[in-house]
């Protein structure tokens, strides 16, 4: 069973030196195929705004530690960045990683951090409209037509393009893969129509029945779009805990998710555990998972 194994060290409640050392350790661990982060401007605490490093620039700086591995976000908030700016940033990460950067993108949701920084958080219907438009912008700017003048022109109520170019273009033909995080009807339909993969949300980590339910919905939607499900990624997330009992349960959860159709597994590490925590995760979770997956 071919399943990619990722580590996830999201940049909340961690100092830079620890995060940097953790990613340096990841570069030495062959069992891990890539690194993942979430995207928040605070630590998501409901009562106050806590520490968080900005995810896109953090990953750009850390990428040199993990040559040959994949990079991705689960997921970038579409409300934080104009998609044309995101396309330019994603192109840099694509070039830096040799075509191994995945744009994970979601509609945005955390009210507190939007309010704190004066960012608009429209009603969910408009957020999905904007997410759909953003995917169109990314596809347009990753296209060969955007690699030279006159570029691409794309009328849109939210993010219009007028003779826009993305020079130099991405290393990977067609640009970075796009994985979406939508969960409900419109999000699932958009992923099936326009994305390369779908990501189980972090708050449903280890939730195999939920993964099965959403995967079934996506398979129906992919069939309706005439797309091959074998070319579509299903990403499960696992909260790995801090002790051997939790690590054993993480291996069991990962195997169950793979049997349920996950093609990629993200092993979430509490970032403050640092490089030794990641080495322990590799030894007690990732290696047994790799052996179990065959």
PDB file of C-alpha atoms in Angstrom:
ATOM      1  CA  UNK A   1       0.000   0.000   0.000  1.00  0.00           C
ATOM      2  CA  UNK A   2       1.636   3.260  -1.163  1.00  0.00           C
ATOM      3  CA  UNK A   3       0.977   5.930   1.466  1.00  0.00           C
ATOM      4  CA  UNK A   4       3.052   9.052   2.041  1.00  0.00           C
ATOM      5  CA  UNK A   5       3.937   9.813   5.659  1.00  0.00           C
ATOM      6  CA  UNK A   6       4.244  13.443   6.730  1.00  0.00           C
ATOM      7  CA  UNK A   7       5.233  15.080   9.996  1.00  0.00           C
ATOM      8  CA  UNK A   8       3.376  18.185  11.153  1.00  0.00           C
ATOM      9  CA  UNK A   9       4.921  20.820  13.402  1.00  0.00           C
ATOM     10  CA  UNK A  10       2.567  23.760  13.284  1.00  0.00           C
ATOM     11  CA  UNK A  11       4.141  27.026  14.407  1.00  0.00           C
ATOM     12  CA  UNK A  12       2.060  27.775  17.514  1.00  0.00           C
ATOM     13  CA  UNK A  13       3.450  27.829  21.061  1.00  0.00           C
ATOM     14  CA  UNK A  14       7.027  27.229  19.897  1.00  0.00           C
ATOM     15  CA  UNK A  15      10.145  29.358  19.684  1.00  0.00           C
ATOM     16  CA  UNK A  16      12.042  29.713  16.422  1.00  0.00           C
ATOM     17  CA  UNK A  17      15.149  27.834  17.566  1.00  0.00           C
ATOM     18  CA  UNK A  18      13.092  24.744  18.487  1.00  0.00           C
ATOM     19  CA  UNK A  19      11.112  24.794  15.244  1.00  0.00           C
ATOM     20  CA  UNK A  20      14.284  25.232  13.203  1.00  0.00           C
ATOM     21  CA  UNK A  21      16.029  22.355  15.003  1.00  0.00           C
ATOM     22  CA  UNK A  22      12.992  20.121  14.526  1.00  0.00           C
ATOM     23  CA  UNK A  23      12.993  20.641  10.778  1.00  0.00           C
ATOM     24  CA  UNK A  24      16.748  20.078  10.665  1.00  0.00           C
ATOM     25  CA  UNK A  25      16.152  16.722  12.363  1.00  0.00           C
ATOM     26  CA  UNK A  26      13.412  15.917   9.836  1.00  0.00           C
ATOM     27  CA  UNK A  27      15.921  16.168   7.038  1.00  0.00           C
ATOM     28  CA  UNK A  28      17.792  13.212   8.568  1.00  0.00           C
ATOM     29  CA  UNK A  29      14.716  10.942   8.853  1.00  0.00           C
ATOM     30  CA  UNK A  30      14.228   8.965   5.652  1.00  0.00           C
ATOM     31  CA  UNK A  31      10.952   7.440   6.889  1.00  0.00           C
ATOM     32  CA  UNK A  32       9.214  10.834   6.604  1.00  0.00           C
ATOM     33  CA  UNK A  33       8.211  11.960   3.124  1.00  0.00           C
ATOM     34  CA  UNK A  34       7.474  15.584   3.947  1.00  0.00           C
ATOM     35  CA  UNK A  35       6.558  18.322   6.408  1.00  0.00           C
ATOM     36  CA  UNK A  36       3.228  19.979   7.080  1.00  0.00           C
ATOM     37  CA  UNK A  37       2.026  23.083   8.937  1.00  0.00           C
ATOM     38  CA  UNK A  38      -1.270  24.763   9.658  1.00  0.00           C
ATOM     39  CA  UNK A  39      -1.827  28.483   9.062  1.00  0.00           C
ATOM     40  CA  UNK A  40      -2.856  30.747  11.935  1.00  0.00           C
ATOM     41  CA  UNK A  41      -1.864  34.192  13.129  1.00  0.00           C
ATOM     42  CA  UNK A  42      -2.471  33.303  16.794  1.00  0.00           C
ATOM     43  CA  UNK A  43      -2.449  30.065  18.763  1.00  0.00           C
ATOM     44  CA  UNK A  44      -6.242  29.675  18.365  1.00  0.00           C
ATOM     45  CA  UNK A  45      -6.964  29.990  22.083  1.00  0.00           C
ATOM     46  CA  UNK A  46     -10.574  31.160  22.491  1.00  0.00           C
ATOM     47  CA  UNK A  47      -9.887  33.636  25.296  1.00  0.00           C
ATOM     48  CA  UNK A  48      -6.775  35.444  24.037  1.00  0.00           C
ATOM     49  CA  UNK A  49      -4.340  35.697  21.138  1.00  0.00           C
ATOM     50  CA  UNK A  50      -1.296  33.537  21.834  1.00  0.00           C
ATOM     51  CA  UNK A  51       2.026  32.901  20.093  1.00  0.00           C
ATOM     52  CA  UNK A  52       2.169  31.839  16.459  1.00  0.00           C
ATOM     53  CA  UNK A  53       4.805  32.266  13.773  1.00  0.00           C
ATOM     54  CA  UNK A  54       3.504  33.094  10.296  1.00  0.00           C
ATOM     55  CA  UNK A  55       3.349  29.796   8.441  1.00  0.00           C
ATOM     56  CA  UNK A  56       4.173  30.589   4.825  1.00  0.00           C
ATOM     57  CA  UNK A  57       7.386  32.487   5.518  1.00  0.00           C
ATOM     58  CA  UNK A  58       8.344  29.966   8.208  1.00  0.00           C
ATOM     59  CA  UNK A  59       8.098  27.111   5.730  1.00  0.00           C
ATOM     60  CA  UNK A  60      10.076  29.050   3.120  1.00  0.00           C
ATOM     61  CA  UNK A  61      12.931  29.472   5.591  1.00  0.00           C
ATOM     62  CA  UNK A  62      12.775  25.870   6.847  1.00  0.00           C
ATOM     63  CA  UNK A  63      12.549  24.228   3.422  1.00  0.00           C
ATOM     64  CA  UNK A  64      16.331  23.980   3.008  1.00  0.00           C
ATOM     65  CA  UNK A  65      16.457  21.528   5.942  1.00  0.00           C
ATOM     66  CA  UNK A  66      14.428  18.893   4.076  1.00  0.00           C
ATOM     67  CA  UNK A  67      15.778  18.593   0.515  1.00  0.00           C
ATOM     68  CA  UNK A  68      13.921  16.023  -1.517  1.00  0.00           C
ATOM     69  CA  UNK A  69      10.918  15.986   0.822  1.00  0.00           C
ATOM     70  CA  UNK A  70       7.447  17.382   0.195  1.00  0.00           C
ATOM     71  CA  UNK A  71       6.110  20.553   1.820  1.00  0.00           C
ATOM     72  CA  UNK A  72       2.505  21.553   2.470  1.00  0.00           C
ATOM     73  CA  UNK A  73       0.011  23.443   4.594  1.00  0.00           C
ATOM     74  CA  UNK A  74      -3.129  22.028   6.087  1.00  0.00           C
ATOM     75  CA  UNK A  75      -4.562  24.523   5.333  1.00  0.00           C
ATOM     76  CA  UNK A  76      -3.690  28.069   4.329  1.00  0.00           C
ATOM     77  CA  UNK A  77      -6.518  30.503   5.045  1.00  0.00           C
ATOM     78  CA  UNK A  78      -7.827  32.173   1.896  1.00  0.00           C
ATOM     79  CA  UNK A  79      -8.833  35.185   4.003  1.00  0.00           C
ATOM     80  CA  UNK A  80      -5.220  35.961   4.930  1.00  0.00           C
ATOM     81  CA  UNK A  81      -3.724  36.514   1.457  1.00  0.00           C
ATOM     82  CA  UNK A  82      -4.833  37.609  -1.982  1.00  0.00           C
ATOM     83  CA  UNK A  83      -4.619  34.463  -4.157  1.00  0.00           C
ATOM     84  CA  UNK A  84      -2.378  36.197  -6.701  1.00  0.00           C
ATOM     85  CA  UNK A  85       0.137  36.903  -3.925  1.00  0.00           C
ATOM     86  CA  UNK A  86      -0.273  33.313  -2.710  1.00  0.00           C
ATOM     87  CA  UNK A  87       0.415  32.065  -6.259  1.00  0.00           C
ATOM     88  CA  UNK A  88       3.675  34.012  -6.326  1.00  0.00           C
ATOM     89  CA  UNK A  89       4.683  32.702  -2.886  1.00  0.00           C
ATOM     90  CA  UNK A  90       3.734  29.139  -3.816  1.00  0.00           C
ATOM     91  CA  UNK A  91       5.839  29.397  -6.961  1.00  0.00           C
ATOM     92  CA  UNK A  92       8.895  30.283  -4.859  1.00  0.00           C
ATOM     93  CA  UNK A  93       8.300  27.266  -2.616  1.00  0.00           C
ATOM     94  CA  UNK A  94       7.737  25.076  -5.678  1.00  0.00           C
ATOM     95  CA  UNK A  95      11.061  26.213  -7.126  1.00  0.00           C
ATOM     96  CA  UNK A  96      12.879  25.846  -3.803  1.00  0.00           C
ATOM     97  CA  UNK A  97      11.551  22.308  -3.263  1.00  0.00           C
ATOM     98  CA  UNK A  98      12.080  21.067  -6.813  1.00  0.00           C
ATOM     99  CA  UNK A  99       8.349  20.838  -7.499  1.00  0.00           C
ATOM    100  CA  UNK A 100       7.414  19.295  -4.151  1.00  0.00           C
ATOM    101  CA  UNK A 101       5.185  21.990  -2.628  1.00  0.00           C
ATOM    102  CA  UNK A 102       1.446  21.443  -2.084  1.00  0.00           C
ATOM    103  CA  UNK A 103      -0.943  24.364  -1.724  1.00  0.00           C
ATOM    104  CA  UNK A 104      -3.406  23.312   0.955  1.00  0.00           C
ATOM    105  CA  UNK A 105      -6.159  25.930   1.007  1.00  0.00           C
ATOM    106  CA  UNK A 106      -9.299  26.544   3.041  1.00  0.00           C
ATOM    107  CA  UNK A 107     -11.985  29.209   3.317  1.00  0.00           C
ATOM    108  CA  UNK A 108     -10.880  30.541   6.739  1.00  0.00           C
ATOM    109  CA  UNK A 109     -12.783  30.210   9.997  1.00  0.00           C
ATOM    110  CA  UNK A 110     -11.223  31.542  13.226  1.00  0.00           C
ATOM    111  CA  UNK A 111     -13.198  34.659  14.150  1.00  0.00           C
ATOM    112  CA  UNK A 112     -10.857  35.814  16.912  1.00  0.00           C
ATOM    113  CA  UNK A 113      -7.733  36.182  14.818  1.00  0.00           C
ATOM    114  CA  UNK A 114      -9.639  37.901  12.011  1.00  0.00           C
ATOM    115  CA  UNK A 115     -11.103  40.396  14.466  1.00  0.00           C
ATOM    116  CA  UNK A 116      -7.746  41.007  16.178  1.00  0.00           C
ATOM    117  CA  UNK A 117      -5.956  41.850  12.938  1.00  0.00           C
ATOM    118  CA  UNK A 118      -8.819  43.643  11.192  1.00  0.00           C
ATOM    119  CA  UNK A 119      -9.243  40.939   8.553  1.00  0.00           C
ATOM    120  CA  UNK A 120     -12.593  40.413   6.878  1.00  0.00           C
ATOM    121  CA  UNK A 121     -14.352  37.117   7.591  1.00  0.00           C
ATOM    122  CA  UNK A 122     -17.425  37.091   5.352  1.00  0.00           C
ATOM    123  CA  UNK A 123     -20.349  34.719   5.905  1.00  0.00           C
ATOM    124  CA  UNK A 124     -19.570  31.121   4.984  1.00  0.00           C
ATOM    125  CA  UNK A 125     -21.408  31.282   1.652  1.00  0.00           C
ATOM    126  CA  UNK A 126     -19.260  34.149   0.436  1.00  0.00           C
ATOM    127  CA  UNK A 127     -16.134  32.503   1.835  1.00  0.00           C
ATOM    128  CA  UNK A 128     -16.793  29.456  -0.346  1.00  0.00           C
ATOM    129  CA  UNK A 129     -17.450  31.753  -3.327  1.00  0.00           C
ATOM    130  CA  UNK A 130     -14.102  33.414  -2.673  1.00  0.00           C
ATOM    131  CA  UNK A 131     -12.349  30.062  -2.234  1.00  0.00           C
ATOM    132  CA  UNK A 132     -13.685  28.931  -5.614  1.00  0.00           C
ATOM    133  CA  UNK A 133     -12.413  32.143  -7.206  1.00  0.00           C
ATOM    134  CA  UNK A 134      -9.042  31.763  -5.473  1.00  0.00           C
ATOM    135  CA  UNK A 135      -8.549  28.273  -6.896  1.00  0.00           C
ATOM    136  CA  UNK A 136      -9.274  29.706 -10.348  1.00  0.00           C
ATOM    137  CA  UNK A 137      -6.641  32.403  -9.832  1.00  0.00           C
ATOM    138  CA  UNK A 138      -4.050  29.861  -8.709  1.00  0.00           C
ATOM    139  CA  UNK A 139      -4.723  27.613 -11.695  1.00  0.00           C
ATOM    140  CA  UNK A 140      -4.520  30.590 -14.066  1.00  0.00           C
ATOM    141  CA  UNK A 141      -1.222  31.855 -12.649  1.00  0.00           C
ATOM    142  CA  UNK A 142       0.300  28.358 -12.598  1.00  0.00           C
ATOM    143  CA  UNK A 143      -0.596  27.881 -16.278  1.00  0.00           C
ATOM    144  CA  UNK A 144       1.846  28.115 -19.226  1.00  0.00           C
ATOM    145  CA  UNK A 145      -0.106  31.138 -20.469  1.00  0.00           C
ATOM    146  CA  UNK A 146       0.975  33.106 -17.381  1.00  0.00           C
ATOM    147  CA  UNK A 147       4.662  32.388 -17.965  1.00  0.00           C
ATOM    148  CA  UNK A 148       5.083  35.185 -20.521  1.00  0.00           C
ATOM    149  CA  UNK A 149       3.277  38.297 -21.791  1.00  0.00           C
ATOM    150  CA  UNK A 150       0.484  39.018 -22.417  1.00  0.00           C
ATOM    151  CA  UNK A 151      -0.275  36.745 -19.460  1.00  0.00           C
ATOM    152  CA  UNK A 152      -3.764  35.816 -18.328  1.00  0.00           C
ATOM    153  CA  UNK A 153      -6.925  37.859 -18.052  1.00  0.00           C
ATOM    154  CA  UNK A 154      -9.670  36.520 -15.836  1.00  0.00           C
ATOM    155  CA  UNK A 155     -12.817  38.465 -14.987  1.00  0.00           C
ATOM    156  CA  UNK A 156     -13.937  37.677 -11.442  1.00  0.00           C
ATOM    157  CA  UNK A 157     -16.104  39.429  -8.841  1.00  0.00           C
ATOM    158  CA  UNK A 158     -13.436  38.984  -6.139  1.00  0.00           C
ATOM    159  CA  UNK A 159      -9.981  38.520  -7.709  1.00  0.00           C
ATOM    160  CA  UNK A 160      -9.891  39.722 -11.334  1.00  0.00           C
ATOM    161  CA  UNK A 161      -6.705  39.349 -13.373  1.00  0.00           C
ATOM    162  CA  UNK A 162      -5.728  41.607 -16.270  1.00  0.00           C
ATOM    163  CA  UNK A 163      -2.768  40.476 -18.376  1.00  0.00           C
ATOM    164  CA  UNK A 164      -1.185  39.010 -15.256  1.00  0.00           C
ATOM    165  CA  UNK A 165       2.043  37.043 -15.552  1.00  0.00           C
ATOM    166  CA  UNK A 166       3.820  34.747 -13.101  1.00  0.00           C
ATOM    167  CA  UNK A 167       7.457  34.949 -14.137  1.00  0.00           C
ATOM    168  CA  UNK A 168       9.429  32.820 -13.556  1.00  0.00           C
ATOM    169  CA  UNK A 169       6.838  30.094 -13.521  1.00  0.00           C
ATOM    170  CA  UNK A 170       6.755  27.014 -11.293  1.00  0.00           C
ATOM    171  CA  UNK A 171       9.112  24.080 -11.746  1.00  0.00           C
ATOM    172  CA  UNK A 172       6.286  21.556 -11.710  1.00  0.00           C
ATOM    173  CA  UNK A 173       4.193  21.550 -14.920  1.00  0.00           C
ATOM    174  CA  UNK A 174       0.812  23.000 -14.058  1.00  0.00           C
ATOM    175  CA  UNK A 175       2.143  24.356 -10.775  1.00  0.00           C
ATOM    176  CA  UNK A 176       1.881  22.981  -7.252  1.00  0.00           C
ATOM    177  CA  UNK A 177      -0.921  20.508  -6.522  1.00  0.00           C
ATOM    178  CA  UNK A 178      -3.880  22.095  -4.743  1.00  0.00           C
ATOM    179  CA  UNK A 179      -5.499  20.285  -1.809  1.00  0.00           C
ATOM    180  CA  UNK A 180      -8.674  21.733  -0.319  1.00  0.00           C
ATOM    181  CA  UNK A 181     -10.110  21.523   3.176  1.00  0.00           C
ATOM    182  CA  UNK A 182     -13.856  21.956   2.513  1.00  0.00           C
ATOM    183  CA  UNK A 183     -16.117  19.638   4.509  1.00  0.00           C
ATOM    184  CA  UNK A 184     -19.680  20.298   3.433  1.00  0.00           C
ATOM    185  CA  UNK A 185     -21.580  20.025   0.164  1.00  0.00           C
ATOM    186  CA  UNK A 186     -20.089  23.004  -1.686  1.00  0.00           C
ATOM    187  CA  UNK A 187     -16.577  22.382  -0.383  1.00  0.00           C
ATOM    188  CA  UNK A 188     -16.692  18.731  -1.405  1.00  0.00           C
ATOM    189  CA  UNK A 189     -18.037  19.657  -4.849  1.00  0.00           C
ATOM    190  CA  UNK A 190     -15.286  22.244  -5.344  1.00  0.00           C
ATOM    191  CA  UNK A 191     -12.573  19.760  -4.335  1.00  0.00           C
ATOM    192  CA  UNK A 192     -13.932  17.142  -6.736  1.00  0.00           C
ATOM    193  CA  UNK A 193     -14.140  19.679  -9.554  1.00  0.00           C
ATOM    194  CA  UNK A 194     -10.933  21.649  -9.120  1.00  0.00           C
ATOM    195  CA  UNK A 195      -8.494  20.146  -6.603  1.00  0.00           C
ATOM    196  CA  UNK A 196      -5.840  17.441  -6.564  1.00  0.00           C
ATOM    197  CA  UNK A 197      -6.625  16.294  -3.030  1.00  0.00           C
ATOM    198  CA  UNK A 198      -8.659  16.761   0.143  1.00  0.00           C
ATOM    199  CA  UNK A 199      -7.458  17.173   3.737  1.00  0.00           C
ATOM    200  CA  UNK A 200      -9.098  15.836   6.881  1.00  0.00           C
ATOM    201  CA  UNK A 201      -9.264  18.778   9.329  1.00  0.00           C
ATOM    202  CA  UNK A 202      -7.034  18.748  12.380  1.00  0.00           C
ATOM    203  CA  UNK A 203      -9.989  18.825  14.755  1.00  0.00           C
ATOM    204  CA  UNK A 204     -11.107  15.475  13.286  1.00  0.00           C
ATOM    205  CA  UNK A 205      -7.694  13.828  13.678  1.00  0.00           C
ATOM    206  CA  UNK A 206      -7.934  10.038  14.174  1.00  0.00           C
ATOM    207  CA  UNK A 207     -11.633  10.133  13.156  1.00  0.00           C
ATOM    208  CA  UNK A 208     -11.804   7.169  10.793  1.00  0.00           C
ATOM    209  CA  UNK A 209     -15.630   7.109  10.415  1.00  0.00           C
ATOM    210  CA  UNK A 210     -15.603  10.788   9.429  1.00  0.00           C
ATOM    211  CA  UNK A 211     -12.822  10.147   6.906  1.00  0.00           C
ATOM    212  CA  UNK A 212     -14.835   7.290   5.405  1.00  0.00           C
ATOM    213  CA  UNK A 213     -17.978   9.437   5.186  1.00  0.00           C
ATOM    214  CA  UNK A 214     -16.227  12.372   3.490  1.00  0.00           C
ATOM    215  CA  UNK A 215     -14.232  10.098   1.195  1.00  0.00           C
ATOM    216  CA  UNK A 216     -17.431   8.404   0.049  1.00  0.00           C
ATOM    217  CA  UNK A 217     -18.951  11.821  -0.678  1.00  0.00           C
ATOM    218  CA  UNK A 218     -15.848  12.816  -2.615  1.00  0.00           C
ATOM    219  CA  UNK A 219     -15.841   9.581  -4.617  1.00  0.00           C
ATOM    220  CA  UNK A 220     -19.429  10.255  -5.687  1.00  0.00           C
ATOM    221  CA  UNK A 221     -18.542  13.821  -6.604  1.00  0.00           C
ATOM    222  CA  UNK A 222     -15.428  12.746  -8.510  1.00  0.00           C
ATOM    223  CA  UNK A 223     -17.494  10.238 -10.475  1.00  0.00           C
ATOM    224  CA  UNK A 224     -19.996  12.958 -11.340  1.00  0.00           C
ATOM    225  CA  UNK A 225     -17.116  15.111 -12.624  1.00  0.00           C
ATOM    226  CA  UNK A 226     -15.703  12.229 -14.669  1.00  0.00           C
ATOM    227  CA  UNK A 227     -12.441  12.279 -12.732  1.00  0.00           C
ATOM    228  CA  UNK A 228     -10.260   9.319 -11.804  1.00  0.00           C
ATOM    229  CA  UNK A 229     -10.259   8.886  -8.000  1.00  0.00           C
ATOM    230  CA  UNK A 230      -6.903   7.091  -8.249  1.00  0.00           C
ATOM    231  CA  UNK A 231      -5.345  10.452  -9.155  1.00  0.00           C
ATOM    232  CA  UNK A 232      -6.888  12.221  -6.149  1.00  0.00           C
ATOM    233  CA  UNK A 233      -5.222  12.422  -2.715  1.00  0.00           C
ATOM    234  CA  UNK A 234      -7.044  11.755   0.560  1.00  0.00           C
ATOM    235  CA  UNK A 235      -5.079  13.112   3.525  1.00  0.00           C
ATOM    236  CA  UNK A 236      -5.697  11.797   7.041  1.00  0.00           C
ATOM    237  CA  UNK A 237      -4.346  13.492  10.153  1.00  0.00           C
ATOM    238  CA  UNK A 238      -3.241  11.743  13.354  1.00  0.00           C
ATOM    239  CA  UNK A 239      -2.635  13.310  16.763  1.00  0.00           C
ATOM    240  CA  UNK A 240       0.362  11.321  17.949  1.00  0.00           C
ATOM    241  CA  UNK A 241       0.400  12.197  21.672  1.00  0.00           C
ATOM    242  CA  UNK A 242       3.436  12.112  23.924  1.00  0.00           C
ATOM    243  CA  UNK A 243       3.833   8.587  25.340  1.00  0.00           C
ATOM    244  CA  UNK A 244       4.245   5.047  24.052  1.00  0.00           C
ATOM    245  CA  UNK A 245       0.602   4.157  24.616  1.00  0.00           C
ATOM    246  CA  UNK A 246      -0.502   7.123  22.527  1.00  0.00           C
ATOM    247  CA  UNK A 247       2.075   6.225  19.893  1.00  0.00           C
ATOM    248  CA  UNK A 248       0.729   2.670  19.633  1.00  0.00           C
ATOM    249  CA  UNK A 249      -2.786   4.055  19.208  1.00  0.00           C
ATOM    250  CA  UNK A 250      -1.459   6.394  16.517  1.00  0.00           C
ATOM    251  CA  UNK A 251      -0.069   3.443  14.562  1.00  0.00           C
ATOM    252  CA  UNK A 252      -3.441   1.691  14.818  1.00  0.00           C
ATOM    253  CA  UNK A 253      -5.258   4.864  13.703  1.00  0.00           C
ATOM    254  CA  UNK A 254      -2.900   5.317  10.766  1.00  0.00           C
ATOM    255  CA  UNK A 255      -3.362   1.757   9.561  1.00  0.00           C
ATOM    256  CA  UNK A 256      -7.134   2.106   9.905  1.00  0.00           C
ATOM    257  CA  UNK A 257      -7.089   5.344   7.906  1.00  0.00           C
ATOM    258  CA  UNK A 258      -4.991   3.742   5.185  1.00  0.00           C
ATOM    259  CA  UNK A 259      -7.408   0.815   4.997  1.00  0.00           C
ATOM    260  CA  UNK A 260     -10.224   3.389   4.733  1.00  0.00           C
ATOM    261  CA  UNK A 261      -8.584   4.949   1.693  1.00  0.00           C
ATOM    262  CA  UNK A 262      -6.184   7.617   2.987  1.00  0.00           C
ATOM    263  CA  UNK A 263      -3.311   8.029   0.545  1.00  0.00           C
ATOM    264  CA  UNK A 264      -1.312  10.338   2.830  1.00  0.00           C
ATOM    265  CA  UNK A 265      -0.997  10.423   6.622  1.00  0.00           C
ATOM    266  CA  UNK A 266       0.045  13.510   8.568  1.00  0.00           C
ATOM    267  CA  UNK A 267       1.575  12.730  11.969  1.00  0.00           C
ATOM    268  CA  UNK A 268       1.019  15.776  14.165  1.00  0.00           C
ATOM    269  CA  UNK A 269       3.723  16.512  16.746  1.00  0.00           C
ATOM    270  CA  UNK A 270       3.363  18.990  19.591  1.00  0.00           C
ATOM    271  CA  UNK A 271       5.934  21.533  18.349  1.00  0.00           C
ATOM    272  CA  UNK A 272       7.417  22.204  21.783  1.00  0.00           C
ATOM    273  CA  UNK A 273       8.667  18.578  21.871  1.00  0.00           C
ATOM    274  CA  UNK A 274      11.352  19.649  19.417  1.00  0.00           C
ATOM    275  CA  UNK A 275      13.819  17.474  17.497  1.00  0.00           C
ATOM    276  CA  UNK A 276      13.962  14.661  20.062  1.00  0.00           C
ATOM    277  CA  UNK A 277      10.167  14.487  19.989  1.00  0.00           C
ATOM    278  CA  UNK A 278      10.271  14.151  16.207  1.00  0.00           C
ATOM    279  CA  UNK A 279      12.927  11.425  16.357  1.00  0.00           C
ATOM    280  CA  UNK A 280      10.773   9.550  18.874  1.00  0.00           C
ATOM    281  CA  UNK A 281       7.736   9.958  16.620  1.00  0.00           C
ATOM    282  CA  UNK A 282       9.710   8.549  13.694  1.00  0.00           C
ATOM    283  CA  UNK A 283      10.917   5.578  15.737  1.00  0.00           C
ATOM    284  CA  UNK A 284       7.659   4.728  17.536  1.00  0.00           C
ATOM    285  CA  UNK A 285       5.022   5.776  14.986  1.00  0.00           C
ATOM    286  CA  UNK A 286       6.347   6.349  11.467  1.00  0.00           C
ATOM    287  CA  UNK A 287       8.589   3.267  11.204  1.00  0.00           C
ATOM    288  CA  UNK A 288       5.953   0.851  12.597  1.00  0.00           C
ATOM    289  CA  UNK A 289       3.392   2.460  10.279  1.00  0.00           C
ATOM    290  CA  UNK A 290       5.676   2.018   7.282  1.00  0.00           C
ATOM    291  CA  UNK A 291       6.186  -1.623   8.196  1.00  0.00           C
ATOM    292  CA  UNK A 292       2.465  -2.168   8.674  1.00  0.00           C
ATOM    293  CA  UNK A 293       1.629  -0.545   5.371  1.00  0.00           C
ATOM    294  CA  UNK A 294       4.078  -2.843   3.578  1.00  0.00           C
TER     295      UNK A 294
END
